[in-house]
mmCIF file with all atom_site columns, C-alpha atoms in Angstrom:
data_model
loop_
_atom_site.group_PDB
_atom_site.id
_atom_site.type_symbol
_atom_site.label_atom_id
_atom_site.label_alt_id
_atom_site.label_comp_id
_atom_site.label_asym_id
_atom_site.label_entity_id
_atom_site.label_seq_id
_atom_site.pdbx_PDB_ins_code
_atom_site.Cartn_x
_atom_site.Cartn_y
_atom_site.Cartn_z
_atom_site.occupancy
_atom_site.B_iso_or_equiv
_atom_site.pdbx_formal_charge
_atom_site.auth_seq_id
_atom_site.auth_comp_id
_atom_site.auth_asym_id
_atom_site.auth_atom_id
_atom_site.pdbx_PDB_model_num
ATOM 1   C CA . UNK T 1 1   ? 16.584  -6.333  -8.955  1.00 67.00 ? 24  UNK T CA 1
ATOM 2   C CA . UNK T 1 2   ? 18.034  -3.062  -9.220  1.00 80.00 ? 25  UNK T CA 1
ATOM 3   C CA . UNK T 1 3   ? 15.303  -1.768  -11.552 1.00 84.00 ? 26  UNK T CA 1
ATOM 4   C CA . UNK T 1 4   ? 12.293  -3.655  -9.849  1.00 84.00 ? 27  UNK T CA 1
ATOM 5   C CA . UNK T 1 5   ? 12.985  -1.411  -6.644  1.00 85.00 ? 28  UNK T CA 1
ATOM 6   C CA . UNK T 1 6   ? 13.602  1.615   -9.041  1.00 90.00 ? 29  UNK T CA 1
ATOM 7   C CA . UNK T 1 7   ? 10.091  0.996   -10.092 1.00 89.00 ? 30  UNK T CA 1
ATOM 8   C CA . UNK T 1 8   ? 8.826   0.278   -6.423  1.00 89.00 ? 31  UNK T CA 1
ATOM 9   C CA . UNK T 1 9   ? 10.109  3.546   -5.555  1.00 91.00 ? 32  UNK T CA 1
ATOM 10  C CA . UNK T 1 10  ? 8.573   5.370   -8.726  1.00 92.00 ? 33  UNK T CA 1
ATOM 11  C CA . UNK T 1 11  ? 5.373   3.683   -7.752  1.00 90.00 ? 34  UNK T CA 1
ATOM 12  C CA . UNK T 1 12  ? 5.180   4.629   -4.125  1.00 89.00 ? 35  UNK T CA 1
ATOM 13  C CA . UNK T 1 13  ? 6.013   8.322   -5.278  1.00 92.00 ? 36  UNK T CA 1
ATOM 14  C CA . UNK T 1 14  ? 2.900   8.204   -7.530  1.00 90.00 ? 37  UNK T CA 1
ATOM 15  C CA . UNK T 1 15  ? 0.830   6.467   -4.517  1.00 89.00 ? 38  UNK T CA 1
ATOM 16  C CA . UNK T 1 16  ? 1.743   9.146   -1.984  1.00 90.00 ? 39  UNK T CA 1
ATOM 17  C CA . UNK T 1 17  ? 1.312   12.119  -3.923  1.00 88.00 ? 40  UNK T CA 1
ATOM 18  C CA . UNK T 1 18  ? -1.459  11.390  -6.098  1.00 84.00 ? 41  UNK T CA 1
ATOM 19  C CA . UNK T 1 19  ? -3.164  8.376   -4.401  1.00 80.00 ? 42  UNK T CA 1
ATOM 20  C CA . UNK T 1 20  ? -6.662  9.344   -3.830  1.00 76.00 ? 43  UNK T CA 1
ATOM 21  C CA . UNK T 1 21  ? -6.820  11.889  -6.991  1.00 75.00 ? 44  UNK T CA 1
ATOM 22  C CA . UNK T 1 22  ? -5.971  9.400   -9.307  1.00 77.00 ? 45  UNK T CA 1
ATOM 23  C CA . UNK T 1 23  ? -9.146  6.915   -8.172  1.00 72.00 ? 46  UNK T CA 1
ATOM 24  C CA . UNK T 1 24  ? -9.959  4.019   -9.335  1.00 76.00 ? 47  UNK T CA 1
ATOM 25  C CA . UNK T 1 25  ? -6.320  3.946   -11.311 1.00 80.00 ? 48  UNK T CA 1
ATOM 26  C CA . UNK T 1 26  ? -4.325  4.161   -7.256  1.00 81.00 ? 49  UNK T CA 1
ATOM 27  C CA . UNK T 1 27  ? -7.122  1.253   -6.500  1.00 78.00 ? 50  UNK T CA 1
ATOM 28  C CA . UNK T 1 28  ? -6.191  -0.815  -9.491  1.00 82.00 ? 51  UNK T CA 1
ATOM 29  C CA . UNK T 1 29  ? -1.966  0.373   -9.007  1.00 85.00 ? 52  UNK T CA 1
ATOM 30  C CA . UNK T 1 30  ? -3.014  -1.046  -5.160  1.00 82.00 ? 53  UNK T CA 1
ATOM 31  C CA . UNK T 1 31  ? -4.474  -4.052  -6.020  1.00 84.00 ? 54  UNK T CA 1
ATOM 32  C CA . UNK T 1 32  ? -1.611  -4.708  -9.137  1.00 88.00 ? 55  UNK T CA 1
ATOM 33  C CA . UNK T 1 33  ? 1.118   -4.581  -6.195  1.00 87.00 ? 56  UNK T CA 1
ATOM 34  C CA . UNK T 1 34  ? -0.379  -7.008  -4.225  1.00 84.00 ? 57  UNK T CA 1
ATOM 35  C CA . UNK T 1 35  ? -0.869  -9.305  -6.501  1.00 86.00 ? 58  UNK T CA 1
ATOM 36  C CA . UNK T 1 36  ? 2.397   -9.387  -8.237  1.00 87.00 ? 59  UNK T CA 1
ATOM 37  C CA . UNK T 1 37  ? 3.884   -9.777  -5.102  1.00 86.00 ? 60  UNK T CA 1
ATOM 38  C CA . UNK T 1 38  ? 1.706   -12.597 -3.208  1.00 85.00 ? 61  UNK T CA 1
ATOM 39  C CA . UNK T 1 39  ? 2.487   -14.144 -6.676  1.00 84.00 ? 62  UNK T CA 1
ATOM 40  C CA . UNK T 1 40  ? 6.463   -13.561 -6.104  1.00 83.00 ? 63  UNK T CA 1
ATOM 41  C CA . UNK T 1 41  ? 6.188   -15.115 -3.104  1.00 83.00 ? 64  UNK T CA 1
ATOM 42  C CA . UNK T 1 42  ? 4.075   -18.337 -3.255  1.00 80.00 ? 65  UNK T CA 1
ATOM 43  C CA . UNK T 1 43  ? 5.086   -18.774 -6.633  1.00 77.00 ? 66  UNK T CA 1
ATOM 44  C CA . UNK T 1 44  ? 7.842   -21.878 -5.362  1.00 74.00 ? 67  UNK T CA 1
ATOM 45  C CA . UNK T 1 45  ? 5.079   -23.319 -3.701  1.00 72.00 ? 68  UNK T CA 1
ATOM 46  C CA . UNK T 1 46  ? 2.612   -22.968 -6.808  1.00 71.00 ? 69  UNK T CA 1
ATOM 47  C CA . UNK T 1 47  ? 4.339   -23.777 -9.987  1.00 66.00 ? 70  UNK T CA 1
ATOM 48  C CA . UNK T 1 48  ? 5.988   -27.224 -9.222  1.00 67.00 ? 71  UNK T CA 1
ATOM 49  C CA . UNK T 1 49  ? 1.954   -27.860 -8.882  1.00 60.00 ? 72  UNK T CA 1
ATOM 50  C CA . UNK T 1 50  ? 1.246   -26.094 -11.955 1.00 60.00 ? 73  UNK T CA 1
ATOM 51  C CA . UNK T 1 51  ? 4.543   -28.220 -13.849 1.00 57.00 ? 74  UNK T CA 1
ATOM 52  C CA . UNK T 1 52  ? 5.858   -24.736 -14.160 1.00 59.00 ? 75  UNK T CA 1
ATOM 53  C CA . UNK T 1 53  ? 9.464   -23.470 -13.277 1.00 63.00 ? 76  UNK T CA 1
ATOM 54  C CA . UNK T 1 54  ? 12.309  -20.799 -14.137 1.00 68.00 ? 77  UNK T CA 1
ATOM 55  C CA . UNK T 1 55  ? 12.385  -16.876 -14.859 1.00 76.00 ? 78  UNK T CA 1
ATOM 56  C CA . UNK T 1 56  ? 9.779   -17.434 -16.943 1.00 77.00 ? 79  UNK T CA 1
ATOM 57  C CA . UNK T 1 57  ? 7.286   -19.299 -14.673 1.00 73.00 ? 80  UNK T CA 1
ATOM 58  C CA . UNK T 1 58  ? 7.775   -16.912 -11.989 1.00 73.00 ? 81  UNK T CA 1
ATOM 59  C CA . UNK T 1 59  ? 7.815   -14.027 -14.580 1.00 83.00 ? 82  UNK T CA 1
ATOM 60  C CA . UNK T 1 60  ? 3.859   -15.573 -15.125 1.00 82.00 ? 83  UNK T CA 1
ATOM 61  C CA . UNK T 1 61  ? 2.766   -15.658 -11.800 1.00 81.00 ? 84  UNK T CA 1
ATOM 62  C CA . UNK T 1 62  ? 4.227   -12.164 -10.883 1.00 85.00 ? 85  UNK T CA 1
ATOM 63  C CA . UNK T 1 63  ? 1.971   -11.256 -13.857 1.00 88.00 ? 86  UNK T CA 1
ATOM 64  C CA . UNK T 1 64  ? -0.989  -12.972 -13.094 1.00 87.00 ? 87  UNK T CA 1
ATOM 65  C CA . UNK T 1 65  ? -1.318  -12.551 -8.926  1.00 86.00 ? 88  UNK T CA 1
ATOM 66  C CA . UNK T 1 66  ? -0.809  -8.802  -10.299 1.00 87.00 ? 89  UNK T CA 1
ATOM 67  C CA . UNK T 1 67  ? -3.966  -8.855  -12.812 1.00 89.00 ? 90  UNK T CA 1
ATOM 68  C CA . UNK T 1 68  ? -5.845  -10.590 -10.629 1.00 86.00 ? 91  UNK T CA 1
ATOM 69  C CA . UNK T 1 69  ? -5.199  -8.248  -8.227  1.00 84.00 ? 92  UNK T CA 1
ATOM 70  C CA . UNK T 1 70  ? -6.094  -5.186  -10.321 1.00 83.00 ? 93  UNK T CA 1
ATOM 71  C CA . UNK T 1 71  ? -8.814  -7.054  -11.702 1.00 82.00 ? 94  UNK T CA 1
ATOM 72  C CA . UNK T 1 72  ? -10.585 -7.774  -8.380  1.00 78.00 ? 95  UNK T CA 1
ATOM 73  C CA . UNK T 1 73  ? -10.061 -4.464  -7.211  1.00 73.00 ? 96  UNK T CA 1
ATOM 74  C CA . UNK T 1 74  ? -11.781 -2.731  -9.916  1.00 68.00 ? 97  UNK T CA 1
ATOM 75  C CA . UNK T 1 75  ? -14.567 -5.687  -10.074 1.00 69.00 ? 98  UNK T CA 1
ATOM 76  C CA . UNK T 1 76  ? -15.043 -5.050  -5.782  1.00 64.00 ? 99  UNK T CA 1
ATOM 77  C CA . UNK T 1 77  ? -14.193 -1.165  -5.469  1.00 62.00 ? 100 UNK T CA 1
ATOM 78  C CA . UNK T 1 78  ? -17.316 -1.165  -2.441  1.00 58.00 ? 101 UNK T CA 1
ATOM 79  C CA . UNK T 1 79  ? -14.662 -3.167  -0.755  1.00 67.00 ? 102 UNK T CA 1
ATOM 80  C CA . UNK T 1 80  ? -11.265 -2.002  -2.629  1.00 63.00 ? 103 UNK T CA 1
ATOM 81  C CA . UNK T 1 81  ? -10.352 0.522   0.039   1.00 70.00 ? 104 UNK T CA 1
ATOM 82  C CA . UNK T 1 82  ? -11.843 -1.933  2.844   1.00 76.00 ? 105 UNK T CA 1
ATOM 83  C CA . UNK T 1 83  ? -8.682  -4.724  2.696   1.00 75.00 ? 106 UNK T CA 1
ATOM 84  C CA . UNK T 1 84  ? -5.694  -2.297  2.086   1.00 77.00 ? 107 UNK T CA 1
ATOM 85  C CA . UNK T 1 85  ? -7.450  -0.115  5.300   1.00 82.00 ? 108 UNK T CA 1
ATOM 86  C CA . UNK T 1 86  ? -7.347  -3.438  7.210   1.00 86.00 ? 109 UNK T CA 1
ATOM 87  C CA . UNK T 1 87  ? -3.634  -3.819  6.748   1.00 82.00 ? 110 UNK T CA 1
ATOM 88  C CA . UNK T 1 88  ? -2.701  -0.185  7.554   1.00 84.00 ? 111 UNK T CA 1
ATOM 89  C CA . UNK T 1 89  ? -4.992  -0.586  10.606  1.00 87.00 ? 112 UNK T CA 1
ATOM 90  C CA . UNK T 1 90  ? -3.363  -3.623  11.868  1.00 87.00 ? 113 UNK T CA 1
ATOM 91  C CA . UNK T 1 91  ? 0.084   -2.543  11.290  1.00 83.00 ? 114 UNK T CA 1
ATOM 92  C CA . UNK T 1 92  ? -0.581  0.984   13.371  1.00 84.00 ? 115 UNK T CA 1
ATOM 93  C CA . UNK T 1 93  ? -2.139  -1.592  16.001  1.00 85.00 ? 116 UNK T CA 1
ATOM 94  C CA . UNK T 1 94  ? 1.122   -3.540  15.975  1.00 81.00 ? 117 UNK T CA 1
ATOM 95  C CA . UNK T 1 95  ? 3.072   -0.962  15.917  1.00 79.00 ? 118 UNK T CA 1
ATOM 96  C CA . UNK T 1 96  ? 1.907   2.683   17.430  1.00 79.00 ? 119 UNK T CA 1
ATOM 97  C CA . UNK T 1 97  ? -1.529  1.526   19.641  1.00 83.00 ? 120 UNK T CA 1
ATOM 98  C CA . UNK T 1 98  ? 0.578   -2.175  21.155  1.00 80.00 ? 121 UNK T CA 1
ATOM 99  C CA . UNK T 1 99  ? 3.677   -0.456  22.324  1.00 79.00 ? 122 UNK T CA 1
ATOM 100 C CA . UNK T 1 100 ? 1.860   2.285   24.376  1.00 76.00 ? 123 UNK T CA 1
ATOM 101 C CA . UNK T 1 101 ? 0.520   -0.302  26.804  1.00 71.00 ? 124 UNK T CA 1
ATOM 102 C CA . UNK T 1 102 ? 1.958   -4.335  26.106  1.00 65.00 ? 125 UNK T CA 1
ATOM 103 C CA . UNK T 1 103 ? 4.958   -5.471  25.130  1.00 64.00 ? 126 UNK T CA 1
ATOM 104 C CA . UNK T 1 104 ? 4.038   -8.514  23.516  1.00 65.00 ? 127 UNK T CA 1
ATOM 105 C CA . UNK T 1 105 ? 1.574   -11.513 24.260  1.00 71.00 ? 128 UNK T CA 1
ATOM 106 C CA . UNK T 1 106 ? -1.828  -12.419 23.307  1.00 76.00 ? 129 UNK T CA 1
ATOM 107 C CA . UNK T 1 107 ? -2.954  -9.065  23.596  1.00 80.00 ? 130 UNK T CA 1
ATOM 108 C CA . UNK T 1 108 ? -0.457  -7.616  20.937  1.00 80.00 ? 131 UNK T CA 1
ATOM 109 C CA . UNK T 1 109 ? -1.622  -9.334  18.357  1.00 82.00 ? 132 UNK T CA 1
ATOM 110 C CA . UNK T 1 110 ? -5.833  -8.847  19.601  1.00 86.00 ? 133 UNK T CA 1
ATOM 111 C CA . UNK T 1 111 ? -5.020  -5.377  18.966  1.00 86.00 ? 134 UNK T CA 1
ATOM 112 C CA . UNK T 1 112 ? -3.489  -5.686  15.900  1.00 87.00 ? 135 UNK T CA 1
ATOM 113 C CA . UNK T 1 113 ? -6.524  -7.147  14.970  1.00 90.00 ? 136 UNK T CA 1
ATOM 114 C CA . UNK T 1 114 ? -9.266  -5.189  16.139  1.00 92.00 ? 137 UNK T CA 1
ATOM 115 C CA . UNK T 1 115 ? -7.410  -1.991  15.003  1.00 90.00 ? 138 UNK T CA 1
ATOM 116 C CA . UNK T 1 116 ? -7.224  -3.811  11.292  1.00 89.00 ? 139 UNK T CA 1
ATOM 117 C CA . UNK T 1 117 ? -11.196 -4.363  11.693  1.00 92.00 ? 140 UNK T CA 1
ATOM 118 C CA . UNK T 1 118 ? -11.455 -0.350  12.877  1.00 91.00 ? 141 UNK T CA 1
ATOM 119 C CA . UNK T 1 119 ? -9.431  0.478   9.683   1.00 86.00 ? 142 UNK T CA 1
ATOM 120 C CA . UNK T 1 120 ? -11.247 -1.606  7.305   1.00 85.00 ? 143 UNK T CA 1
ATOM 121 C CA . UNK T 1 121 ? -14.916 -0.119  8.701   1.00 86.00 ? 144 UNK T CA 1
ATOM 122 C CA . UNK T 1 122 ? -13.058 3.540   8.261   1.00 83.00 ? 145 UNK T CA 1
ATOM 123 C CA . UNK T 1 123 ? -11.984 2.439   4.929   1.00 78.00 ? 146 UNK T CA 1
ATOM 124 C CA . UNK T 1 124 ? -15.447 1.160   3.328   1.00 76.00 ? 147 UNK T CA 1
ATOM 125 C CA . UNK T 1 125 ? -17.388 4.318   5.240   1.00 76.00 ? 148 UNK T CA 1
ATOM 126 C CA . UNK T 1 126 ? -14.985 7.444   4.343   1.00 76.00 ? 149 UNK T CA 1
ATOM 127 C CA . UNK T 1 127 ? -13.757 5.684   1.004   1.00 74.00 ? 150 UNK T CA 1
ATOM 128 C CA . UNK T 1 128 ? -12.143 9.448   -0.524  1.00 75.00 ? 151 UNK T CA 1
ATOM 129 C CA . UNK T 1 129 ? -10.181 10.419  3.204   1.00 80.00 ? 152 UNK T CA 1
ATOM 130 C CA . UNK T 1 130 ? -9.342  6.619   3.343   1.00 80.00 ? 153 UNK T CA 1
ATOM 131 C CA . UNK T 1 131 ? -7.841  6.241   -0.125  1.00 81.00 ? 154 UNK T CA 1
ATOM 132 C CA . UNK T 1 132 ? -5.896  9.491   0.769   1.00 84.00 ? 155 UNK T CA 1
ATOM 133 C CA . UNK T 1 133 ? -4.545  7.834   4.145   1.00 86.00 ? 156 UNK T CA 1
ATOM 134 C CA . UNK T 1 134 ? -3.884  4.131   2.659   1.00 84.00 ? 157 UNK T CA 1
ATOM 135 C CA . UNK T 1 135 ? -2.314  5.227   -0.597  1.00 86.00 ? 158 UNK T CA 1
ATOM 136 C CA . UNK T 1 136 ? -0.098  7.353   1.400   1.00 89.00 ? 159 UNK T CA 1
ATOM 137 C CA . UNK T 1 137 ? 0.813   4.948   3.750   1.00 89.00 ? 160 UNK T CA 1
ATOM 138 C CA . UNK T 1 138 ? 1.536   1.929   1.467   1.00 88.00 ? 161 UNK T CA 1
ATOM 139 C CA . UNK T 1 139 ? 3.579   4.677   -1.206  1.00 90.00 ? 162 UNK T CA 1
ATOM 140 C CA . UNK T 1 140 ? 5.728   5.957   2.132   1.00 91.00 ? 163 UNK T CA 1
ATOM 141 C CA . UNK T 1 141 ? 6.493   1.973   2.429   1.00 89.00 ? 164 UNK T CA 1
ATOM 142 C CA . UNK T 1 142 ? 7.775   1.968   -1.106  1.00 90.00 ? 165 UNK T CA 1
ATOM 143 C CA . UNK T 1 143 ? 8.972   5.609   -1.600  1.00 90.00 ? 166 UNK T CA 1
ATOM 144 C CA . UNK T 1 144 ? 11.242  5.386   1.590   1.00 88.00 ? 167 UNK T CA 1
ATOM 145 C CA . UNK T 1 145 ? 12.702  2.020   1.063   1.00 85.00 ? 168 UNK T CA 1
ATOM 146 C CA . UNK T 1 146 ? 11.346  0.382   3.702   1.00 86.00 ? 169 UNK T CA 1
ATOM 147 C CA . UNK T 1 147 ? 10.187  -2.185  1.475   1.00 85.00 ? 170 UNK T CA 1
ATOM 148 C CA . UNK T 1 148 ? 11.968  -3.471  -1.485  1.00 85.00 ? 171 UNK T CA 1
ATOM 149 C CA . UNK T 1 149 ? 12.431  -6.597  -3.895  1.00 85.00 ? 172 UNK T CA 1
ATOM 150 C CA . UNK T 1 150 ? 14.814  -8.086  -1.114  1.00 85.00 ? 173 UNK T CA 1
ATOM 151 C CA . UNK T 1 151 ? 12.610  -8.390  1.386   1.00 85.00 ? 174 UNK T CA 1
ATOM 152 C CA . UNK T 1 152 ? 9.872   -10.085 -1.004  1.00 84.00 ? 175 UNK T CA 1
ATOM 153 C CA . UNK T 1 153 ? 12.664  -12.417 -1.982  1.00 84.00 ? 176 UNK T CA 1
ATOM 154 C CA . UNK T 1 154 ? 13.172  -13.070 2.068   1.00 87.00 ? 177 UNK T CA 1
ATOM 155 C CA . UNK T 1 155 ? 9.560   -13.716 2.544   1.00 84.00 ? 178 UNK T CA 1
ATOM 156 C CA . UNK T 1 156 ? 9.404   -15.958 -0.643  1.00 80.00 ? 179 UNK T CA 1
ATOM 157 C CA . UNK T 1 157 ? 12.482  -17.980 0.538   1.00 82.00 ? 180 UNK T CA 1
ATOM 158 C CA . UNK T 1 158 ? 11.104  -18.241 4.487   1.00 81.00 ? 181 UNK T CA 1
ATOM 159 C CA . UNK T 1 159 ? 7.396   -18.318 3.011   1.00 75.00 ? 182 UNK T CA 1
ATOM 160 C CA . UNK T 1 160 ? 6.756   -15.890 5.958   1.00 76.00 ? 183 UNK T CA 1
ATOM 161 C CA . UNK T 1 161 ? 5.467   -12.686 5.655   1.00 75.00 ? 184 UNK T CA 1
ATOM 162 C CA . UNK T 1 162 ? 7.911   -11.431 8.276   1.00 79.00 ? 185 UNK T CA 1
ATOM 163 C CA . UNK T 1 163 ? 10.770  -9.688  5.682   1.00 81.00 ? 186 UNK T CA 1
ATOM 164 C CA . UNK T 1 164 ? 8.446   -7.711  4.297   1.00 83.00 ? 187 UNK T CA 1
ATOM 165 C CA . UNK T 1 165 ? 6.819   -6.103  8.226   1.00 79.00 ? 188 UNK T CA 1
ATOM 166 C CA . UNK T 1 166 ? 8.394   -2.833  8.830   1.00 78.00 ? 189 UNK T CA 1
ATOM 167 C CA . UNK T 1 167 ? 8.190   -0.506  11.661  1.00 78.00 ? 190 UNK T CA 1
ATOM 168 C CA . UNK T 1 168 ? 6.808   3.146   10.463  1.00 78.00 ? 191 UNK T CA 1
ATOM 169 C CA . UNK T 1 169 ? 8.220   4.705   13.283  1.00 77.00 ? 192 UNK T CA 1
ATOM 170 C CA . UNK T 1 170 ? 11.881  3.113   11.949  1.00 80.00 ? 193 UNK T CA 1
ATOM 171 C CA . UNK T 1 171 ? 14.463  6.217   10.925  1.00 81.00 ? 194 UNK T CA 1
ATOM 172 C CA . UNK T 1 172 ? 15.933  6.175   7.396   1.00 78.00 ? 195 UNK T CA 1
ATOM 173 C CA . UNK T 1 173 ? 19.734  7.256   6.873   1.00 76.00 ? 196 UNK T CA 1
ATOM 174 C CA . UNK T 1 174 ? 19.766  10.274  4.458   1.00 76.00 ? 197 UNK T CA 1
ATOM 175 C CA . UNK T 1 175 ? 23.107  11.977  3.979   1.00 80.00 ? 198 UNK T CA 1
ATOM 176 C CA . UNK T 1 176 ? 24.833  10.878  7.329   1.00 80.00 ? 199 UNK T CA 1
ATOM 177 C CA . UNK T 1 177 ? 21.371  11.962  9.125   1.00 83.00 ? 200 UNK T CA 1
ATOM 178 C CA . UNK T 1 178 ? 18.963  9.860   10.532  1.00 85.00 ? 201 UNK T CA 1
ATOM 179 C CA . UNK T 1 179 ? 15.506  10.968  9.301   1.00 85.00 ? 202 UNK T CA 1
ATOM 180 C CA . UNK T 1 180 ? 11.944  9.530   9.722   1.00 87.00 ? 203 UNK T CA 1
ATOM 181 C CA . UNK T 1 181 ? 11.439  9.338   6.129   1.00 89.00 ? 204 UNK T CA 1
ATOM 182 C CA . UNK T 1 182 ? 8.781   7.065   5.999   1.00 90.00 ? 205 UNK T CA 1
ATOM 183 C CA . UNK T 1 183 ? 7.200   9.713   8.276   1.00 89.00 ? 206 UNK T CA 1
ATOM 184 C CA . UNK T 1 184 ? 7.956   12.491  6.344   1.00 91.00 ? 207 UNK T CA 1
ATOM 185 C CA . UNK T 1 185 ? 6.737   11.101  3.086   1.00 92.00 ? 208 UNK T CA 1
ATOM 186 C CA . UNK T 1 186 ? 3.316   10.210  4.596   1.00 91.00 ? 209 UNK T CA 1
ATOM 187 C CA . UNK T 1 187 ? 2.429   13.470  5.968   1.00 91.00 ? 210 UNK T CA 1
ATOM 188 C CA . UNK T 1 188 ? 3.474   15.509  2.991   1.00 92.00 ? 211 UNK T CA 1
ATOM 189 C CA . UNK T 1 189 ? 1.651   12.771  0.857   1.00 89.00 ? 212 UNK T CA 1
ATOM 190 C CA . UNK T 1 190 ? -1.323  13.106  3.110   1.00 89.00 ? 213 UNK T CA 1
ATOM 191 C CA . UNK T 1 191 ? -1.358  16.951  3.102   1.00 88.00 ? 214 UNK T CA 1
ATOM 192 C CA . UNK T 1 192 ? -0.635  17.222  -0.616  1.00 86.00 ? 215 UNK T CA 1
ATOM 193 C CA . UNK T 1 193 ? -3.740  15.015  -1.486  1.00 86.00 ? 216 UNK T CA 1
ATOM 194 C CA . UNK T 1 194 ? -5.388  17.054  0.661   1.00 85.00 ? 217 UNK T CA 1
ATOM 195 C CA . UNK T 1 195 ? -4.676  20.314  -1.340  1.00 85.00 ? 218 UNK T CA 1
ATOM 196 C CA . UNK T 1 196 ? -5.165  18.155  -4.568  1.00 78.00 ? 219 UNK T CA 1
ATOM 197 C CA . UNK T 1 197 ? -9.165  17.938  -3.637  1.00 77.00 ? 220 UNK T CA 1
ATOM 198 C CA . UNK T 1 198 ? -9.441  21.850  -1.591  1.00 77.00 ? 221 UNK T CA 1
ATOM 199 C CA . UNK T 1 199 ? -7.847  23.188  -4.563  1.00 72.00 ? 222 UNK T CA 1
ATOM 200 C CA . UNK T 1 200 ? -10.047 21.555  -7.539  1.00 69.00 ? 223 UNK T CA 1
ATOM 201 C CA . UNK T 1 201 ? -7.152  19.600  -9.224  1.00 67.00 ? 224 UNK T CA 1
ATOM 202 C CA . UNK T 1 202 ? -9.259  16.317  -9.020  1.00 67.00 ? 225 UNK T CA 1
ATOM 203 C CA . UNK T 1 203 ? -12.245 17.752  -10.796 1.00 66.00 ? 226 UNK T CA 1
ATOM 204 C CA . UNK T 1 204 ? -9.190  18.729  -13.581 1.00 66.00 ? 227 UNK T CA 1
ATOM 205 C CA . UNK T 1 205 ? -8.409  15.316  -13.677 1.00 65.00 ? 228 UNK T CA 1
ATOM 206 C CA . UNK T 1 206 ? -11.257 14.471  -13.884 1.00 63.00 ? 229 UNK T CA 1
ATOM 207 C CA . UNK T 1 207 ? -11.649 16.492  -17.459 1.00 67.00 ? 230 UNK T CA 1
ATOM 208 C CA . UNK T 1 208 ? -8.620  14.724  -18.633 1.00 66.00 ? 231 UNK T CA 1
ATOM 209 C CA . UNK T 1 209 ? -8.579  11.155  -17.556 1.00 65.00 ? 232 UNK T CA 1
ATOM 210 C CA . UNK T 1 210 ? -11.709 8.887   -18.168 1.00 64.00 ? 233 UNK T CA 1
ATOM 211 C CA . UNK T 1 211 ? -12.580 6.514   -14.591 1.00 61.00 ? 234 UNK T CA 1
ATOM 212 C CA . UNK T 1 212 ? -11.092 9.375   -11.805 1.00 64.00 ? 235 UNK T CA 1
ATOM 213 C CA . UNK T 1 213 ? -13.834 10.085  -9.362  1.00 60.00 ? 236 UNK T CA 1
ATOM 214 C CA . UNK T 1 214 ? -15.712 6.580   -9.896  1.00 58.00 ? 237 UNK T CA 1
ATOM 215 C CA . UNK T 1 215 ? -14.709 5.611   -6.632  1.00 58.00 ? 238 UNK T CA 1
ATOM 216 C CA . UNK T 1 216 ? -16.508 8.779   -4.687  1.00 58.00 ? 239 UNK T CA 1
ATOM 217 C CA . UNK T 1 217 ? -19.375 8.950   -7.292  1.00 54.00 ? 240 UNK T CA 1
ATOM 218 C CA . UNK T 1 218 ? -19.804 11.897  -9.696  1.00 43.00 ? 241 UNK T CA 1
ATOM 219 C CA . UNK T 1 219 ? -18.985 14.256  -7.282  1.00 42.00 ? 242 UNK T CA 1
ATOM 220 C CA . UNK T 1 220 ? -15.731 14.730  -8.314  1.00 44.00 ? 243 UNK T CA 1
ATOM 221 C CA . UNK T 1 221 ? -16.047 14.675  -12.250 1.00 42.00 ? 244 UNK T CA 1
ATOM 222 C CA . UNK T 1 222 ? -19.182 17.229  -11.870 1.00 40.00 ? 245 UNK T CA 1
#
């Protein structure tokens, strides 16, 4: 468990830092996480079906819901940036745009929704800035522990996606302190992507590993 949310965190590092440089392999890294971990969770409800059990069955679907993830991600990438930018949308609906005005109700969750529809149109339109924005957002998640194997466990046991909300405006304990660390980590990630593209590193990349750039066209391996 220990060294699945090592990796988690190693992962989100990668995602928030390099995101949007490293294209279509942040997209696939995206789609990979998903996957693995819709297939941690439903995986009780699937493999009894299947005549599957153990480590080893859920070992298969982890490893499966994450290819198929990657897999459809690179197959769809008109629409790879679209789905993750509906979640991020609908979580800043939830959890920045609701609070302002509502405390709960119907309304809560009609925002939540039409904010995840504004994201997902942002995403598929501005596919480079979005990549930048989502990979940063879903690596803060993962870099600042506000998401680990635990919490996927939770949601697999309660087959609710509820463990595995979190609130980004939540503080993190660091040293005795309480810091916004998912916060933190998203604007740096942001603003370091940022430099990544101003400052030509992505068309160095692009010299060096094969695929980064397909997802903004040429423009970036020119």
């Amino acid at each position: 468990m220990e060294l699945v949310n090592i990796g988690l965190l190693l992962a989100g590092l990668v995602l928030v830092f390099f995101g949007a440089a490293l294209s279509i392999y942040a997209v696939a890294l995206l789609g990979f996480l998903i996957g693995a971990g819709g297939g941690y969770v439903l995986a009780p409800t699937l493999l009894p079906a299947l005549g599957a059990e153990g480590i080893i069955g859920f070992a298969i679907a982890v490893l499966v819901g994450g290819a198929l993830g990657a897999a459809l991600s690179y197959v769809a990438l008109s629409f790879a940036t679209a789905i993750p930018a509906f979640v991020v949308g609908a979580y800043l609906g939830l959890y920045v745009i609701t609070p302002i005005f509502t405390s709960g109700g119907l309304i809560k969750w009609l925002v939540m929704i039409v904010a995840g529809i504004v994201g997902s149109v942002i995403g598929f339109a501005l596919t480079k800035y979005a990549l930048m924005f989502i990979t940063a957002f879903i690596g803060s998640a993962l870099a600042s522990t506000q998401v680990q194997m635990g919490d996927f466990t939770a949601a697999r046991e309660s087959l609710s996606p509820e463990p595995i909300l979190f609130d980004p405006l939540a503080t993190t304990g660091v040293f005795g302190v309480e810091v916004p660390l998912f916060g933190v980590l998203f604007v740096l990630g942001v603003l370091s992507q940022i430099g990544l593209f101003k400052l030509g590193w992505v068309a160095k990349f692009a010299t060096i590993v094969p695929g980064v750039g397909s997802v903004f066209g040429s423009s970036e391996e020119s």
